[in-house]
PDB file of C-alpha atoms in Angstrom:
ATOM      1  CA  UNK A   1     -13.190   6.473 -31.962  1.00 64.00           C
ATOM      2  CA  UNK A   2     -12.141   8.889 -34.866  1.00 78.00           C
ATOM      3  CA  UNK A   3      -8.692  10.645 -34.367  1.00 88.00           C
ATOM      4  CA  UNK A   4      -8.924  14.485 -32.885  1.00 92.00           C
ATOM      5  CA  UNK A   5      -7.280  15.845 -35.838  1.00 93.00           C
ATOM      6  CA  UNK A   6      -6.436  19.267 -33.260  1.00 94.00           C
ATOM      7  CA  UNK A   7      -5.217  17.568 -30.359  1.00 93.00           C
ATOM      8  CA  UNK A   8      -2.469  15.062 -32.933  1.00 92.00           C
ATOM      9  CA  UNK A   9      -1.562  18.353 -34.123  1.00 94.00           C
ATOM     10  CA  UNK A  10      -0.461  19.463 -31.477  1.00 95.00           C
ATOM     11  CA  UNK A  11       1.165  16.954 -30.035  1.00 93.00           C
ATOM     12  CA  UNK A  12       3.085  16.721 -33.511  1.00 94.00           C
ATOM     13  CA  UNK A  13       4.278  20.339 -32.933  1.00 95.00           C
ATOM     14  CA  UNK A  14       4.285  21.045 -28.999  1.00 95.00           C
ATOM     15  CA  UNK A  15       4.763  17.715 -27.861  1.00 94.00           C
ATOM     16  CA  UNK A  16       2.984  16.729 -24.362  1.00 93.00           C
ATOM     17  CA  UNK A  17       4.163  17.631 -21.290  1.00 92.00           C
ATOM     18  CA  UNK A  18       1.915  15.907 -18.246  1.00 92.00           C
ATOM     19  CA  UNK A  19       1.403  17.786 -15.239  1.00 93.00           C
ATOM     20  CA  UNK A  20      -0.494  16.098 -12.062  1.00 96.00           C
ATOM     21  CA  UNK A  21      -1.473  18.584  -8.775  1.00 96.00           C
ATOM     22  CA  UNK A  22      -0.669  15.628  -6.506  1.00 96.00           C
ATOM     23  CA  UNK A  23       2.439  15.696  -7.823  1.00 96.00           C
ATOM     24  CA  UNK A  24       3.301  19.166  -7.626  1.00 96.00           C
ATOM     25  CA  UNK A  25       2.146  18.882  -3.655  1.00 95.00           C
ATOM     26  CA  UNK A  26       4.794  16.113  -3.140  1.00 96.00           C
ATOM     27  CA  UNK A  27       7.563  17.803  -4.478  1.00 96.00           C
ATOM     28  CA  UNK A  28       6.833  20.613  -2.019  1.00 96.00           C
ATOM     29  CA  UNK A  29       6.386  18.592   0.497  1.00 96.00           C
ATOM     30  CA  UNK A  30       9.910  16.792  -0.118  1.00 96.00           C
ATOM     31  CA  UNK A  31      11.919  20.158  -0.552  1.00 96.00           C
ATOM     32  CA  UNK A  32      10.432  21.508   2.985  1.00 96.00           C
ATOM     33  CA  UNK A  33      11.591  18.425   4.608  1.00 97.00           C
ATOM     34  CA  UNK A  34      14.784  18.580   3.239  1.00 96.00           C
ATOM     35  CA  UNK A  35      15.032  22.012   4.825  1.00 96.00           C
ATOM     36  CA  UNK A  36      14.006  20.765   8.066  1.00 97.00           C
ATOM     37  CA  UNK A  37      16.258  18.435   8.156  1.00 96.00           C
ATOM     38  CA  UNK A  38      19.117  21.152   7.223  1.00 96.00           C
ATOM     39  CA  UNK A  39      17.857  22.656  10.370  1.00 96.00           C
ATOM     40  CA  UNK A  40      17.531  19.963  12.788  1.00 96.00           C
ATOM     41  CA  UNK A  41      21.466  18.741  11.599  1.00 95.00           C
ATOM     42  CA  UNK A  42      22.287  22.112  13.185  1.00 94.00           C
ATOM     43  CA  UNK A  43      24.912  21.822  15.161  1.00 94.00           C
ATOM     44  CA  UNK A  44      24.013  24.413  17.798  1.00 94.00           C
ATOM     45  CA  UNK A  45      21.584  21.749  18.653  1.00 94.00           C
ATOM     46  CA  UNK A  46      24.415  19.466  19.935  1.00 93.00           C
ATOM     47  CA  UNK A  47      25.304  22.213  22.619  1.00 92.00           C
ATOM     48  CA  UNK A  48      21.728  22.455  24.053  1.00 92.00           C
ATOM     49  CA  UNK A  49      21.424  19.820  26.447  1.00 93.00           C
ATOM     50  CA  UNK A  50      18.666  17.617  24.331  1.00 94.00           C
ATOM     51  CA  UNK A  51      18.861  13.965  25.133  1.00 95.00           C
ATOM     52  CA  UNK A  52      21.152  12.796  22.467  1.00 94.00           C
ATOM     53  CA  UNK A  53      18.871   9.100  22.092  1.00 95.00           C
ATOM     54  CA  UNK A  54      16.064  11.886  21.341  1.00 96.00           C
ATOM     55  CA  UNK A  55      17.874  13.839  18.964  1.00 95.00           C
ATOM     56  CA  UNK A  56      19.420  11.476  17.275  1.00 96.00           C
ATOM     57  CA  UNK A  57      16.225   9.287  16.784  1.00 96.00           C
ATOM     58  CA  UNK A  58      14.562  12.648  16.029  1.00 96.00           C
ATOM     59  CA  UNK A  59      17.148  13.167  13.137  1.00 96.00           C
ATOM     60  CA  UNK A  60      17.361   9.745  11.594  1.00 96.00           C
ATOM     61  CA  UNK A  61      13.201   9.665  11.207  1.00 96.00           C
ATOM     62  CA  UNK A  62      13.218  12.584   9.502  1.00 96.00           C
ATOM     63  CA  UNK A  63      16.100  11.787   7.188  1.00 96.00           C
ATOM     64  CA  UNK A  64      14.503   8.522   6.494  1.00 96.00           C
ATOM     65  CA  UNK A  65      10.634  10.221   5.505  1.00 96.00           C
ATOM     66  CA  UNK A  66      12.484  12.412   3.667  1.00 95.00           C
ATOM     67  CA  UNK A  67      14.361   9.989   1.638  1.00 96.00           C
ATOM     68  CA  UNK A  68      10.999   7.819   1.461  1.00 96.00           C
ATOM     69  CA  UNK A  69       9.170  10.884   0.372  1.00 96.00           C
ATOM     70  CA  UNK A  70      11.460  11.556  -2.265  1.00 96.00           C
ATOM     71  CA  UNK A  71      10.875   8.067  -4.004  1.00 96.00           C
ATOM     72  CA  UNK A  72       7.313   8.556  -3.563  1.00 96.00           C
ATOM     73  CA  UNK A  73       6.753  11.339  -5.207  1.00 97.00           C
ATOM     74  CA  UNK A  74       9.133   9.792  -8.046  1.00 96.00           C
ATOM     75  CA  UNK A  75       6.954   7.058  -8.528  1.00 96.00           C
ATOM     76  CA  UNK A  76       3.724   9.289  -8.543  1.00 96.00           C
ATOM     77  CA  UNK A  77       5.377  11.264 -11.266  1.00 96.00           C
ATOM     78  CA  UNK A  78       6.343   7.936 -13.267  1.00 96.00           C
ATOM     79  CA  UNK A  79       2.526   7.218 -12.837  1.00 95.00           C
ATOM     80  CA  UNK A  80       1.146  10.491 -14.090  1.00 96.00           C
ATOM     81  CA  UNK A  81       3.898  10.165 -17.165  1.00 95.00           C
ATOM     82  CA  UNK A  82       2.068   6.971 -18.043  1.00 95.00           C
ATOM     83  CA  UNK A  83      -0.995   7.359 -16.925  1.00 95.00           C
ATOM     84  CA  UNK A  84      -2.332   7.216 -20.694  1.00 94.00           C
ATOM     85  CA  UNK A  85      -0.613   4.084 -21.412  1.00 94.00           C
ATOM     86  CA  UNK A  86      -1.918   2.833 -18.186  1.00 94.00           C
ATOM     87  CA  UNK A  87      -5.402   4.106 -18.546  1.00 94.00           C
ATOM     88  CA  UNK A  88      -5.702   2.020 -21.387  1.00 93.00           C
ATOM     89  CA  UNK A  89      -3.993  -0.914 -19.825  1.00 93.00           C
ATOM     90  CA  UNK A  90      -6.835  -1.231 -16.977  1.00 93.00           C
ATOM     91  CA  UNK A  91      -9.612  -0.609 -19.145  1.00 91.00           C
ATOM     92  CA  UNK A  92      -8.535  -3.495 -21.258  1.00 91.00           C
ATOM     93  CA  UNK A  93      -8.221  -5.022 -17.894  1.00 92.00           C
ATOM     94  CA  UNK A  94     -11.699  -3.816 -16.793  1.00 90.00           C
ATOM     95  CA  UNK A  95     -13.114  -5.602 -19.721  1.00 89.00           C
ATOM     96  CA  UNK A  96     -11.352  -8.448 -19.596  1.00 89.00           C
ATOM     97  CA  UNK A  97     -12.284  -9.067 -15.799  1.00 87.00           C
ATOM     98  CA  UNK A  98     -15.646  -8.402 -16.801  1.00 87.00           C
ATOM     99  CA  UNK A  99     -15.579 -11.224 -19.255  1.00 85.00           C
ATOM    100  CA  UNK A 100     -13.691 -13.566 -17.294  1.00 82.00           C
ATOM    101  CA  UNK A 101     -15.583 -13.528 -13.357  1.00 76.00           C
ATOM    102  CA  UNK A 102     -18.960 -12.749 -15.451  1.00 65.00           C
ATOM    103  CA  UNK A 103     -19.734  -8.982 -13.584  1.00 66.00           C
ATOM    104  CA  UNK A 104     -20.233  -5.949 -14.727  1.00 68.00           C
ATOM    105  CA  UNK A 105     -17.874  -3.482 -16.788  1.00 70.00           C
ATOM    106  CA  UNK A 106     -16.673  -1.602 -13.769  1.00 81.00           C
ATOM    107  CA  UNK A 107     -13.486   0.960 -13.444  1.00 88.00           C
ATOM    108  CA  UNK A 108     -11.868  -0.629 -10.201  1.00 87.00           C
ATOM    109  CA  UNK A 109      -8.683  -1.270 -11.850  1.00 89.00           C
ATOM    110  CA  UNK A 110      -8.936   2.292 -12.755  1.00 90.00           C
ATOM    111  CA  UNK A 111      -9.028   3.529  -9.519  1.00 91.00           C
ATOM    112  CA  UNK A 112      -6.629   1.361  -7.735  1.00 93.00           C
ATOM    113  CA  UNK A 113      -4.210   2.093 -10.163  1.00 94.00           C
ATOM    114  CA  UNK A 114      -4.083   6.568  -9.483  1.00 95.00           C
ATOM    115  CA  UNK A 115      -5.102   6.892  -6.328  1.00 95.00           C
ATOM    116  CA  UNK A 116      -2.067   8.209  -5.610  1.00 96.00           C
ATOM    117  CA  UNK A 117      -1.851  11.073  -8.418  1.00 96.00           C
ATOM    118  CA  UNK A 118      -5.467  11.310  -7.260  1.00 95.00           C
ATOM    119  CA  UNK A 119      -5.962  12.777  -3.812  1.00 93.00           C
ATOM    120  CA  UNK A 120      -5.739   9.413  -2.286  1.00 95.00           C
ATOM    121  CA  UNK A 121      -2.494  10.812  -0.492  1.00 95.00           C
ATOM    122  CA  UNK A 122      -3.316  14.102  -0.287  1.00 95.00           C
ATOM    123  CA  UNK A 123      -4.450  13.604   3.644  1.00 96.00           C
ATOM    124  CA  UNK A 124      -1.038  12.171   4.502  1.00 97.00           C
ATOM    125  CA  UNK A 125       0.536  14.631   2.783  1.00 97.00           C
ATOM    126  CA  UNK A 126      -1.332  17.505   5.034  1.00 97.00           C
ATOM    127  CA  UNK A 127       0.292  15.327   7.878  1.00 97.00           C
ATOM    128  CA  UNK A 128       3.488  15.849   6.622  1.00 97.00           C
ATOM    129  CA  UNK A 129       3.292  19.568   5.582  1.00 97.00           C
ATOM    130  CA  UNK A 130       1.693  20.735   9.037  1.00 97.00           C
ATOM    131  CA  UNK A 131       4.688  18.572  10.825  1.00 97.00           C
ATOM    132  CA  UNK A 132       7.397  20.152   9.257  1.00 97.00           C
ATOM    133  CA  UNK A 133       5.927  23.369   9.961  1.00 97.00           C
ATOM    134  CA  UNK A 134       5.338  23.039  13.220  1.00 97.00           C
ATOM    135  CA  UNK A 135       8.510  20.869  14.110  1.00 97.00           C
ATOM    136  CA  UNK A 136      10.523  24.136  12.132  1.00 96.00           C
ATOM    137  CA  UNK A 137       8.836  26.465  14.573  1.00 97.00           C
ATOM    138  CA  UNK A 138       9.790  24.334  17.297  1.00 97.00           C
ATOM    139  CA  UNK A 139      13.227  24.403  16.597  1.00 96.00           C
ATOM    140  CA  UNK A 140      13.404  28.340  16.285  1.00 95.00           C
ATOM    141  CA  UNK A 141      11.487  29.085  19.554  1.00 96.00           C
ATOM    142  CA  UNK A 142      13.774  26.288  21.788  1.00 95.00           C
ATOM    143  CA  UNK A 143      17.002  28.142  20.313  1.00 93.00           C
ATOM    144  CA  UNK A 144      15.289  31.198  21.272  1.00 94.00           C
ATOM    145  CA  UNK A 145      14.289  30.134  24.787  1.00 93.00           C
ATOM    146  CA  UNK A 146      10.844  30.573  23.847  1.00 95.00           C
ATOM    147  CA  UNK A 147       9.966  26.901  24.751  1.00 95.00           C
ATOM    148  CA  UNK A 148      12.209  24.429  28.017  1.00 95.00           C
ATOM    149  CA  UNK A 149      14.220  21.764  27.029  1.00 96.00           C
ATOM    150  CA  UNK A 150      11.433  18.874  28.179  1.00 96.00           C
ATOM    151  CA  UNK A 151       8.556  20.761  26.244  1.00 96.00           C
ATOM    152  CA  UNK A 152      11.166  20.725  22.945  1.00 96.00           C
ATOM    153  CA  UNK A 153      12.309  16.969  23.297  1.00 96.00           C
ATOM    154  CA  UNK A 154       8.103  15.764  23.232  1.00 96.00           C
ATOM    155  CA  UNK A 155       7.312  17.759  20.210  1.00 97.00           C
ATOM    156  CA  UNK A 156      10.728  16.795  18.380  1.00 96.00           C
ATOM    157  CA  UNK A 157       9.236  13.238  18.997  1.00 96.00           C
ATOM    158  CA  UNK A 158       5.724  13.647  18.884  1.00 97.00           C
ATOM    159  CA  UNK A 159       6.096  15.236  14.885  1.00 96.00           C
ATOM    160  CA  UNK A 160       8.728  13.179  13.981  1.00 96.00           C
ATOM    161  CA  UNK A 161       6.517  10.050  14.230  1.00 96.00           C
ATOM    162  CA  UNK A 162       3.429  11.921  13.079  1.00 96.00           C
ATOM    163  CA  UNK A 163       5.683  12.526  10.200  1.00 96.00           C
ATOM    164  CA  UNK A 164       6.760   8.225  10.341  1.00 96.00           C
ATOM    165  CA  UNK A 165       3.471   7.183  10.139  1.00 97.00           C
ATOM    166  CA  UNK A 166       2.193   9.375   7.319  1.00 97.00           C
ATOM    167  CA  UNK A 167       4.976   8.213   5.355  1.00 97.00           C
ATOM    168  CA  UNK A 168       4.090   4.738   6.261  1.00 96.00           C
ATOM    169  CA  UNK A 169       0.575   5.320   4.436  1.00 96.00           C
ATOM    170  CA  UNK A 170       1.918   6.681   1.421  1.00 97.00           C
ATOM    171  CA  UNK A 171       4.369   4.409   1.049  1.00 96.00           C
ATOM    172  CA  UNK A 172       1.590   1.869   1.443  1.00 96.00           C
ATOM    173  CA  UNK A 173      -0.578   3.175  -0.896  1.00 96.00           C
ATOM    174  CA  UNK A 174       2.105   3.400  -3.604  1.00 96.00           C
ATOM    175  CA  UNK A 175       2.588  -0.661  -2.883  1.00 96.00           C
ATOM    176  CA  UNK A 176      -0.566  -1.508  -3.635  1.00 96.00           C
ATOM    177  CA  UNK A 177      -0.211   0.402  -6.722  1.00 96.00           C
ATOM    178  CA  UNK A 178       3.183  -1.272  -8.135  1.00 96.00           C
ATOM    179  CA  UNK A 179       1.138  -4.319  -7.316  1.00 96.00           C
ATOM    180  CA  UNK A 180      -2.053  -3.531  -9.429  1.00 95.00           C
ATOM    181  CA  UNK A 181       0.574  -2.394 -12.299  1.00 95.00           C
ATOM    182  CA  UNK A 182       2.270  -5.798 -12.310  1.00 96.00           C
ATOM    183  CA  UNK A 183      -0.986  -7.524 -12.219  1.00 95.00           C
ATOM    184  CA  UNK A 184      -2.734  -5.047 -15.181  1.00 95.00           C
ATOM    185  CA  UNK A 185       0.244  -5.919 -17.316  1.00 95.00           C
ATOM    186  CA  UNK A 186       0.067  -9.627 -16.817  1.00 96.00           C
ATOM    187  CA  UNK A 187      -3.698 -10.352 -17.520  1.00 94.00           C
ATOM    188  CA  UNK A 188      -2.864  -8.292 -20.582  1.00 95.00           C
ATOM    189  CA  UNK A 189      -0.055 -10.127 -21.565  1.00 95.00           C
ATOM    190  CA  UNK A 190      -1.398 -13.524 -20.691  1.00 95.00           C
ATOM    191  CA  UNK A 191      -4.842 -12.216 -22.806  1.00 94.00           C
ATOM    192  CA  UNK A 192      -2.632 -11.689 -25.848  1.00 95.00           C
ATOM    193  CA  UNK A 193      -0.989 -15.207 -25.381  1.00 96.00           C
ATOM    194  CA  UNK A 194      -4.240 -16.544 -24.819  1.00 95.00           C
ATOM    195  CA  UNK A 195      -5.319 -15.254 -28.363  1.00 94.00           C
ATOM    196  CA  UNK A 196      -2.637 -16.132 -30.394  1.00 96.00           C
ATOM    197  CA  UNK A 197      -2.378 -19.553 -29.172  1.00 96.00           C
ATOM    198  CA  UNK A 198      -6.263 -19.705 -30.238  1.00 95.00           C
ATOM    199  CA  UNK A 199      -5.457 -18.321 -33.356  1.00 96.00           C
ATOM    200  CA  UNK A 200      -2.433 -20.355 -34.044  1.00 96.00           C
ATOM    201  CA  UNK A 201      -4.526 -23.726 -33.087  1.00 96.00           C
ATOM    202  CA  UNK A 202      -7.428 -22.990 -35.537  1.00 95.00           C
ATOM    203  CA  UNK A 203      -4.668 -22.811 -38.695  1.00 95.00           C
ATOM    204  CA  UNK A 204      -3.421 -25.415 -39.903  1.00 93.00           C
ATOM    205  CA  UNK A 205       0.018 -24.336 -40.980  1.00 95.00           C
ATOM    206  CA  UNK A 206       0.839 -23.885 -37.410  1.00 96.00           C
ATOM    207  CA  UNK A 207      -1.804 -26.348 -35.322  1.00 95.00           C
ATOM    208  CA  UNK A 208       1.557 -29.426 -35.806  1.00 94.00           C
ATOM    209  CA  UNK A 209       3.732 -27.093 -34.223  1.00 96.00           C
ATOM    210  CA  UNK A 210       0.659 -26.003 -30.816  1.00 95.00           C
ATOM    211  CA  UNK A 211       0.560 -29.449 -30.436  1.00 95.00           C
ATOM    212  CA  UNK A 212       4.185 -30.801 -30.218  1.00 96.00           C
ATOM    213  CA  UNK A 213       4.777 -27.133 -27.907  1.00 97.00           C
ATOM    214  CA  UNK A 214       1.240 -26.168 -25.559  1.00 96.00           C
ATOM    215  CA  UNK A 215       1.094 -27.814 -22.125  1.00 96.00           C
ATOM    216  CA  UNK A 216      -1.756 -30.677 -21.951  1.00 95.00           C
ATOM    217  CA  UNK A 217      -3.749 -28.832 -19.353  1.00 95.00           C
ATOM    218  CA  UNK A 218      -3.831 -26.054 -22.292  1.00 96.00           C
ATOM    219  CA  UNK A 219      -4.783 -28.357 -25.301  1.00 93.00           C
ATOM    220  CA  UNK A 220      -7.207 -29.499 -23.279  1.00 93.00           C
ATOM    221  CA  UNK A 221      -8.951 -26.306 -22.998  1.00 93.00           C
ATOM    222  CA  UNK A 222      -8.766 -25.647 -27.392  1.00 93.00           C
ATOM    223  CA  UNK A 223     -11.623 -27.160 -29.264  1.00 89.00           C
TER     224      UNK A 223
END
């Protein structure tokens, strides 16, 4: 494909700065935890009478989706960053599984590869984002005596593992994803090997030194 004379200029003199909705969603999603945790740490809440097993399960849930959270929306910005590079990774890859299991061309590696940066998440995230509002609202109306002590300790539960288990798909999601990166990068790297050691074997300056090196199993396989 020719070179886009426009867009090389102005990379040259703007540079390119990647931007991803997904990933604009997750860091808003990770700074209203953070608040909510501020405001469950309160320490008015200590006073209350809440079940301290409750409260302190309560708090260490949410400090732990919120840490989780804020790696996962780290890594979904490290994929949008690359996600040329890596675009052009799993199309190779595309091809080359194409070639290799005898299908058709398709874009699966593609598509396991950004779901994340993709709306794959974006449920989960809604899970997360209506939790900590609620659970915030929660905490204001108990400290106002708006809501009993019983009604406050099943909803401080209740959204906190709401909250658990979304995290638990994300972080999921983003698994599978590290995995399809390590497995795009080596089918590309073993493809390159691949071709060089063809290449290598059909000259004859370096076919002395395949043989004395490449595993039998491998020579076997070279015409």
């Amino acid at each position: 494909m020719a070179l886009n004379l426009n867009i090389y200029q102005h990379i040259m003199n703007n540079g390119l700065t990647i931007s991803n909705p997904a990933v604009d969603a997750g860091r808003e999603t990770s700074s209203q935890l953070m608040a909510l945790e501020t405001a469950l740490n309160n320490p008015a809440l200590d006073l209350l009478g809440i079940d301290l097993a409750v409260l302190t399960s309560a708090r260490d849930s949410i400090a732990s989706t919120n840490t989780n959270i804020t790696g996962s929306v780290n890594a979904m910005a490290t994929t949008a960053d690359n996600a040329i590079q890596m675009s052009s990774m799993a199309q190779q890859v595309n091809r080359l599984d194409a070639m290799s299991d005898a299908v058709p061309s398709s874009c699966s590696n593609t598509t396991e590869l950004f779901g994340s940066i993709q709306g794959e998440n974006d449920a989960a995230f809604a899970v997360i984002d209506e939790s900590v509002s609620a659970l915030s609202q929660v905490i204001i109306d108990f400290m106002s005596g708006v809501i009993e002590l019983d009604e406050f300790e099943t909803l401080l539960t209740t959204l906190s593992d709401y909250m658990s288990a979304a995290d638990g798909e994300i972080s999921s999601l983003l698994s599978k994803e590290t995995a399809k990166a390590s497995e795009i990068k080596n089918k590309i790297t073993s493809s390159a090997i691949a071709q060089n050691i063809a290449m290598l074997w059909d000259n004859p300056c370096s076919k002395a030194v395949m043989n004395d090196v490449l595993p039998d199993e491998i020579k076997g396989l070279l015409p």
